[in-house]
Amino acid sequence: FKFRIGGRILLDAAVIDADDGFEAAEDASGNTFEGSGVEFRQARLHMTGLLYDRVAFQNEFDFAGGEVSFKENWIEIRDLPYLGKMRVGHTKEPFSLERLNSRMYMPFMERALPNGIVPGRNTGIRFLNFIDNPRMSWSVGFFKETGGNGDDFTENGDYNVTGRLTATPWYADNGAKVLHLGIAYSHKFTNEDAEETWLRFRKRPELHISDLQPVDTGKIPADGVDMVGPEAAIVLGPFSLQGEYWFTRLNSDAYDDPELSGYYVTCSYFLTGEHRKYKPNGNDGAEFSMVDVKSPFDPERGAWGAWQVAARYADIDLNDNQLKGGKMDDISLALNWYPYTNVRWSFNYVRVNVEDSEAVAGISDGDADVYQTRLQVYF
């Protein structure tokens, strides 16, 4: 039997300088977008284990904000013939390279804008397998839409079928050179006549300290949703390039079958020669992992850890036909210092632009500058 306890602390601080459009904005809950503050973005504990070399489990809970929330909580049976792993419980649906990646291993403090329209964590059953030659992974699952609590009971609850296929046609120098390709698909089964299954897509800018979400579709009656997401990434030593595109089509008579979309492109570079660590057979399929720091911080011998710079452009469009959820795009810049493999200090600048939004009173068009930093440790 194997058992391990771990956790993480992510402490954020931010200053937001908004123009007149954002400065006067306030949503129905009283959230605004001008000011400064601090927050514990995550404060998590988790337990993982392996029984009989075949049955794995994970329990993860987040205490940030003074409340306990469900995260990864599942039981997994491994080494099944043809199927690989069978995971049952509350876990991420297999959609999007960035969504499946842990926040701790991304070049930026927050995920890109289009993650507001992709599946998150829900409760269900998921199969995952990896083929070594050629390097490919596949995952498919059936999920009950539950959100953060992991449970749900309604007369007309909605369900999702989600799958992801990845390939790594190029893997050299122990992962220092990588080409990753993938595509994901998800279908939501909803009932246009049942209000409890109506859909809603909304997104805050690429920060978490303010709860204001300037693009928001409101509740959409729909008889089903189809989502497609191609993804690609390349690692060339210290340089990496990653991008994804997400397309969502809703079967909604009320809004004449609107189509929503989003995309992002990220590039990063390690000034100290490290590279993003890629795992073709990770816990959730092909994914990136923690950085191996070449020279851990030790000023007495002139070692200063790893330094990384990154830039990203992201866009999300929630307007189509009669649906007016708004458009938002931003440019993000990052500087990351890794004194040790499991410690990081991040500095992010985000330039936010919102257009044609009817989601929040006071915002139709607006811009804002966000300056934020994070100190994180995980074990």
Coordinates of C-alpha atoms in Angstrom, one line a residue:
F1 CA 0.0 0.0 0.0
K2 CA 1.2 3.5 -0.8
F3 CA -0.1 6.8 0.7
R4 CA 0.9 10.4 0.3
I5 CA -0.2 13.7 1.7
G6 CA 0.4 17.0 -0.2
G7 CA -0.9 20.5 -0.6
R8 CA -0.4 24.0 -1.9
I9 CA -0.6 27.6 -0.9
L10 CA -1.2 30.3 -3.6
L11 CA -1.2 33.9 -2.2
D12 CA -2.1 36.7 -4.7
A13 CA -2.0 40.5 -4.6
A14 CA -3.3 42.7 -7.4
V15 CA -3.9 46.3 -8.4
I16 CA -6.5 47.1 -11.1
D17 CA -6.5 50.5 -12.9
A18 CA -9.8 50.7 -14.9
D19 CA -11.0 53.3 -17.4
D20 CA -14.4 55.0 -17.0
G21 CA -16.3 52.0 -18.5
F22 CA -15.0 49.6 -15.9
E23 CA -14.6 52.0 -13.0
A24 CA -18.3 52.7 -12.7
A25 CA -19.3 49.1 -13.3
E26 CA -21.1 47.1 -10.7
D27 CA -22.9 43.8 -11.1
A28 CA -26.0 42.6 -9.3
S29 CA -23.9 41.3 -6.4
G30 CA -22.1 44.5 -5.9
N31 CA -18.8 43.4 -7.4
T32 CA -16.6 46.1 -8.9
F33 CA -13.4 46.2 -11.0
E34 CA -11.4 49.1 -9.7
G35 CA -9.1 48.9 -6.7
S36 CA -6.5 46.6 -5.1
G37 CA -6.4 43.7 -2.7
V38 CA -5.0 40.3 -1.6
E39 CA -6.4 36.8 -1.5
F40 CA -5.5 33.2 -1.0
R41 CA -6.2 31.9 -4.5
Q42 CA -5.8 28.3 -3.3
A43 CA -5.1 26.7 0.0
R44 CA -5.4 22.9 -0.6
L45 CA -4.7 19.6 1.0
H46 CA -4.8 16.3 -0.8
M47 CA -4.3 12.7 -0.1
T48 CA -3.4 10.1 -2.7
G49 CA -2.9 6.4 -2.4
L50 CA -2.5 3.1 -4.2
L51 CA -3.9 -0.2 -3.0
Y52 CA -2.8 -3.6 -4.3
D53 CA -0.9 -1.9 -7.1
R54 CA -4.2 -1.5 -8.9
V55 CA -6.7 0.7 -7.0
A56 CA -5.7 4.4 -6.7
F57 CA -7.6 7.2 -5.0
Q58 CA -7.4 10.9 -4.5
N59 CA -9.1 13.3 -2.1
E60 CA -8.5 17.0 -2.5
F61 CA -10.1 19.9 -0.8
D62 CA -9.7 23.7 -1.0
F63 CA -10.0 25.9 2.0
A64 CA -9.4 29.3 0.3
G65 CA -12.0 31.9 1.1
G66 CA -12.8 30.4 4.4
E67 CA -15.0 27.6 3.0
V68 CA -14.3 24.0 2.1
S69 CA -14.9 23.0 -1.6
F70 CA -14.7 19.7 -3.4
K71 CA -11.9 19.3 -6.0
E72 CA -10.4 15.9 -7.1
N73 CA -12.2 13.1 -5.3
W74 CA -12.2 9.8 -7.1
I75 CA -11.4 6.1 -7.1
E76 CA -9.5 4.6 -10.0
I77 CA -8.9 1.0 -11.1
R78 CA -5.8 0.6 -13.2
D79 CA -4.4 -1.9 -15.8
L80 CA -7.7 -2.9 -17.2
P81 CA -7.4 -4.8 -20.5
Y82 CA -7.9 -2.4 -23.5
L83 CA -9.4 0.3 -21.3
G84 CA -6.4 1.2 -19.2
K85 CA -7.7 3.2 -16.2
M86 CA -11.3 3.6 -15.0
R87 CA -11.9 6.6 -12.8
V88 CA -15.1 7.1 -10.9
G89 CA -15.9 10.3 -8.9
H90 CA -15.5 14.0 -9.1
T91 CA -12.8 14.9 -11.6
K92 CA -12.0 17.1 -14.6
E93 CA -13.7 16.2 -17.8
P94 CA -11.1 15.4 -20.5
F95 CA -11.2 18.7 -22.5
S96 CA -8.4 21.2 -23.2
L97 CA -4.7 20.9 -22.6
E98 CA -4.7 24.1 -20.4
R99 CA -7.8 23.1 -18.5
L100 CA -6.4 19.7 -17.6
N101 CA -3.0 21.2 -16.6
S102 CA -2.6 22.2 -12.9
R103 CA -2.6 25.9 -12.3
M104 CA 0.8 25.4 -10.6
Y105 CA 2.6 24.5 -13.8
M106 CA 1.2 27.1 -16.2
P107 CA 3.3 30.1 -17.3
F108 CA 0.5 32.5 -16.2
M109 CA -1.3 32.9 -12.9
E110 CA -4.7 32.3 -14.5
R111 CA -6.0 30.2 -17.4
A112 CA -6.9 31.9 -20.7
L113 CA -10.2 33.6 -21.3
P114 CA -11.9 30.8 -23.4
N115 CA -11.8 28.5 -20.3
G116 CA -15.1 30.2 -19.4
I117 CA -16.9 28.0 -22.0
V118 CA -15.2 24.6 -21.6
P119 CA -16.2 21.8 -19.2
G120 CA -14.8 21.7 -15.8
R121 CA -15.0 19.3 -12.9
N122 CA -18.1 17.1 -12.6
T123 CA -19.0 13.7 -11.2
G124 CA -19.0 10.6 -13.4
I125 CA -17.0 7.7 -14.9
R126 CA -14.0 8.2 -17.1
F127 CA -11.7 5.9 -19.0
L128 CA -8.1 6.8 -19.8
N129 CA -5.4 4.9 -21.7
F130 CA -2.0 5.6 -23.1
I131 CA -0.3 3.9 -26.1
D132 CA 3.5 4.0 -26.0
N133 CA 4.3 3.4 -29.7
P134 CA 3.2 5.7 -31.2
R135 CA 2.8 8.0 -28.2
M136 CA -1.0 8.6 -28.0
S137 CA -3.5 9.0 -25.3
W138 CA -7.3 8.8 -25.3
S139 CA -9.9 9.6 -22.6
V140 CA -13.7 9.5 -22.6
G141 CA -16.2 9.9 -19.9
F142 CA -19.9 10.2 -19.0
F143 CA -20.6 12.9 -16.4
K144 CA -23.4 14.4 -14.3
E145 CA -23.3 18.2 -14.3
T146 CA -22.7 18.8 -10.6
G147 CA -20.2 21.8 -10.3
G148 CA -18.1 22.3 -7.2
N149 CA -20.1 20.2 -4.6
G150 CA -19.8 17.0 -6.6
D151 CA -23.5 16.0 -6.1
D152 CA -26.8 16.9 -7.7
F153 CA -30.4 15.7 -7.7
T154 CA -33.0 17.2 -10.1
E155 CA -35.9 15.9 -12.2
N156 CA -34.2 17.1 -15.4
G157 CA -30.5 17.1 -14.7
D158 CA -28.1 17.6 -17.5
Y159 CA -25.3 15.1 -18.5
N160 CA -22.1 15.4 -20.6
V161 CA -20.2 13.0 -22.8
T162 CA -16.6 14.2 -23.2
G163 CA -13.6 12.8 -24.9
R164 CA -10.0 13.8 -25.8
L165 CA -7.4 12.3 -28.2
T166 CA -3.8 13.3 -28.2
A167 CA -0.7 12.4 -30.1
T168 CA 3.0 13.2 -29.6
P169 CA 4.6 12.7 -33.0
W170 CA 7.9 14.2 -31.8
Y171 CA 9.5 13.5 -28.4
A172 CA 13.3 13.9 -28.2
D173 CA 16.1 14.7 -25.7
N174 CA 14.0 13.4 -22.7
G175 CA 11.2 15.9 -23.4
A176 CA 13.3 18.9 -24.2
K177 CA 11.9 18.8 -27.8
V178 CA 8.2 18.0 -28.1
L179 CA 5.4 18.3 -30.6
H180 CA 1.9 17.8 -29.0
L181 CA -1.3 17.6 -31.0
G182 CA -4.8 17.0 -29.7
I183 CA -8.5 17.4 -30.1
A184 CA -11.5 17.2 -27.7
Y185 CA -15.2 16.9 -28.1
S186 CA -18.0 17.3 -25.6
H187 CA -21.8 17.1 -25.9
K188 CA -24.1 18.4 -23.2
F189 CA -27.6 16.8 -22.9
T190 CA -30.0 19.5 -21.8
N191 CA -33.7 20.2 -21.9
E192 CA -34.8 23.5 -23.3
D193 CA -38.1 23.2 -21.4
A194 CA -36.5 22.6 -18.0
E195 CA -35.1 25.8 -16.5
E196 CA -32.7 23.9 -14.2
T197 CA -30.8 22.6 -17.2
W198 CA -30.5 26.0 -18.9
L199 CA -26.9 27.0 -19.7
R200 CA -24.9 30.0 -18.8
F201 CA -21.4 31.1 -20.0
R202 CA -19.5 33.9 -18.3
K203 CA -16.0 34.9 -17.6
R204 CA -13.9 37.3 -15.6
P205 CA -10.7 38.7 -17.0
E206 CA -7.5 36.7 -16.4
L207 CA -7.4 37.4 -12.7
H208 CA -9.4 36.1 -9.7
I209 CA -9.3 38.8 -7.0
S210 CA -12.3 40.6 -8.5
D211 CA -15.6 38.6 -9.0
L212 CA -16.9 40.9 -11.7
Q213 CA -17.5 39.0 -14.9
P214 CA -17.9 41.5 -17.7
V215 CA -19.0 39.0 -20.3
D216 CA -22.1 36.9 -19.4
T217 CA -24.7 35.2 -21.6
G218 CA -27.2 34.8 -18.8
K219 CA -29.3 31.7 -18.8
I220 CA -29.8 30.1 -22.2
P221 CA -32.6 27.6 -22.9
A222 CA -31.1 24.8 -25.1
D223 CA -31.7 21.2 -26.2
G224 CA -28.0 20.4 -26.3
V225 CA -24.6 21.8 -26.8
D226 CA -21.7 20.6 -28.9
M227 CA -18.1 21.7 -28.1
V228 CA -14.9 21.1 -30.1
G229 CA -11.4 22.0 -29.1
P230 CA -8.3 21.4 -31.1
E231 CA -5.0 22.0 -29.3
A232 CA -1.3 22.1 -30.1
A233 CA 2.0 22.8 -28.4
I234 CA 5.7 22.7 -29.3
V235 CA 8.7 22.7 -27.0
L236 CA 12.1 23.6 -28.4
G237 CA 14.4 23.6 -25.4
P238 CA 13.8 26.7 -23.3
F239 CA 11.2 28.0 -25.9
S240 CA 7.6 26.8 -26.1
L241 CA 4.5 27.7 -28.0
Q242 CA 1.0 26.6 -27.2
G243 CA -2.4 27.4 -28.5
E244 CA -6.0 26.2 -28.5
Y245 CA -9.3 27.1 -30.2
W246 CA -12.8 26.3 -28.8
F247 CA -16.0 26.3 -30.7
T248 CA -19.4 25.9 -29.1
R249 CA -22.8 25.5 -30.8
L250 CA -26.0 25.6 -28.9
N251 CA -29.2 24.0 -30.1
S252 CA -31.5 26.8 -28.9
D253 CA -34.7 27.9 -30.6
A254 CA -34.9 31.0 -28.4
Y255 CA -31.6 32.3 -29.7
D256 CA -31.5 30.8 -33.2
D257 CA -28.7 28.2 -32.4
P258 CA -25.9 30.7 -31.4
E259 CA -22.3 29.8 -31.9
L260 CA -19.7 30.9 -29.3
S261 CA -15.9 30.7 -29.7
G262 CA -12.5 31.6 -28.1
Y263 CA -8.8 31.0 -28.6
Y264 CA -5.5 31.8 -27.1
V265 CA -1.8 31.7 -28.1
T266 CA 1.0 31.5 -25.5
C267 CA 4.7 31.6 -25.9
S268 CA 7.3 31.3 -23.1
Y269 CA 11.0 31.2 -22.7
F270 CA 13.4 30.1 -19.9
L271 CA 16.2 32.6 -19.6
T272 CA 18.2 30.1 -17.5
G273 CA 18.0 27.2 -20.0
E274 CA 15.2 25.0 -18.5
H275 CA 12.3 23.7 -20.5
R276 CA 8.7 23.0 -19.8
K277 CA 8.3 19.4 -18.6
Y278 CA 5.9 17.4 -20.8
K279 CA 4.3 14.2 -19.7
P280 CA 2.7 12.3 -22.6
N281 CA 1.2 9.9 -20.0
G282 CA 0.2 12.2 -17.2
N283 CA -2.5 11.8 -14.6
D284 CA -5.1 13.3 -16.9
G285 CA -3.5 12.3 -20.2
A286 CA -0.9 14.4 -22.1
E287 CA 0.0 17.4 -20.0
F288 CA 2.7 19.7 -18.7
S289 CA 4.3 19.2 -15.2
M290 CA 6.6 21.0 -12.8
V291 CA 9.9 22.5 -13.9
D292 CA 13.2 20.9 -13.1
V293 CA 15.3 23.8 -11.8
K294 CA 18.9 23.4 -12.9
S295 CA 20.5 25.7 -10.3
P296 CA 18.3 25.8 -7.1
F297 CA 18.5 29.1 -5.2
D298 CA 21.8 29.5 -3.3
P299 CA 23.2 33.0 -3.5
E300 CA 26.4 31.9 -1.7
R301 CA 27.4 29.9 -4.7
G302 CA 25.8 32.2 -7.3
A303 CA 22.8 30.0 -8.0
W304 CA 19.5 32.0 -8.6
G305 CA 17.0 29.4 -9.6
A306 CA 15.1 29.4 -12.9
W307 CA 13.7 32.5 -14.7
Q308 CA 10.9 32.4 -17.3
V309 CA 9.2 35.1 -19.4
A310 CA 5.9 34.5 -21.3
A311 CA 3.3 36.4 -23.4
R312 CA -0.2 35.4 -24.3
Y313 CA -3.1 36.8 -26.4
A314 CA -6.6 35.5 -25.7
D315 CA -10.1 36.2 -27.0
I316 CA -13.6 35.1 -26.2
D317 CA -16.8 35.9 -28.1
L318 CA -20.2 35.3 -26.5
N319 CA -22.2 37.3 -29.1
D320 CA -24.1 35.7 -31.8
N321 CA -27.6 36.2 -33.3
Q322 CA -29.8 37.6 -30.5
L323 CA -27.4 36.4 -27.8
K324 CA -25.4 39.4 -26.4
G325 CA -23.0 38.1 -23.8
G326 CA -20.1 40.3 -24.9
K327 CA -16.6 40.1 -26.3
M328 CA -13.4 40.2 -24.4
D329 CA -9.7 40.0 -25.3
D330 CA -6.5 40.6 -23.4
I331 CA -2.8 40.6 -23.7
S332 CA -0.8 39.1 -20.8
L333 CA 2.8 39.3 -19.9
A334 CA 4.5 37.2 -17.2
L335 CA 7.8 37.0 -15.4
N336 CA 8.3 33.8 -13.2
W337 CA 11.0 33.1 -10.8
Y338 CA 11.5 29.4 -9.6
P339 CA 14.0 29.5 -6.7
Y340 CA 13.2 25.8 -6.3
T341 CA 11.2 23.2 -8.3
N342 CA 8.1 23.5 -6.0
V343 CA 8.3 27.3 -5.3
R344 CA 7.4 30.1 -7.7
W345 CA 7.0 33.8 -7.5
S346 CA 5.0 35.2 -10.5
F347 CA 4.5 38.7 -11.8
N348 CA 1.7 39.3 -14.4
Y349 CA 0.5 42.3 -16.4
V350 CA -2.9 42.0 -18.2
R351 CA -4.4 44.5 -20.6
V352 CA -8.1 43.8 -20.7
N353 CA -10.5 45.0 -23.4
V354 CA -14.3 44.5 -23.4
E355 CA -16.7 45.2 -26.3
D356 CA -20.4 45.0 -26.9
S357 CA -21.3 43.6 -23.5
E358 CA -24.7 43.9 -22.0
A359 CA -23.8 41.6 -19.0
V360 CA -23.0 44.3 -16.4
A361 CA -24.6 47.7 -15.9
G362 CA -22.1 50.4 -16.8
I363 CA -20.0 48.3 -19.2
S364 CA -20.5 48.3 -22.9
D365 CA -16.9 48.9 -23.9
G366 CA -14.1 49.2 -21.4
D367 CA -10.4 48.7 -20.8
A368 CA -8.3 48.0 -17.7
D369 CA -4.7 47.4 -16.7
V370 CA -4.1 44.6 -14.1
Y371 CA -0.9 44.3 -12.1
Q372 CA -0.8 41.1 -10.1
T373 CA 1.7 38.8 -8.3
R374 CA 1.6 35.4 -6.7
L375 CA 3.8 33.5 -4.3
Q376 CA 3.1 29.7 -4.4
V377 CA 4.5 26.6 -2.8
Y378 CA 3.4 23.0 -3.2
F379 CA 4.4 19.8 -1.7

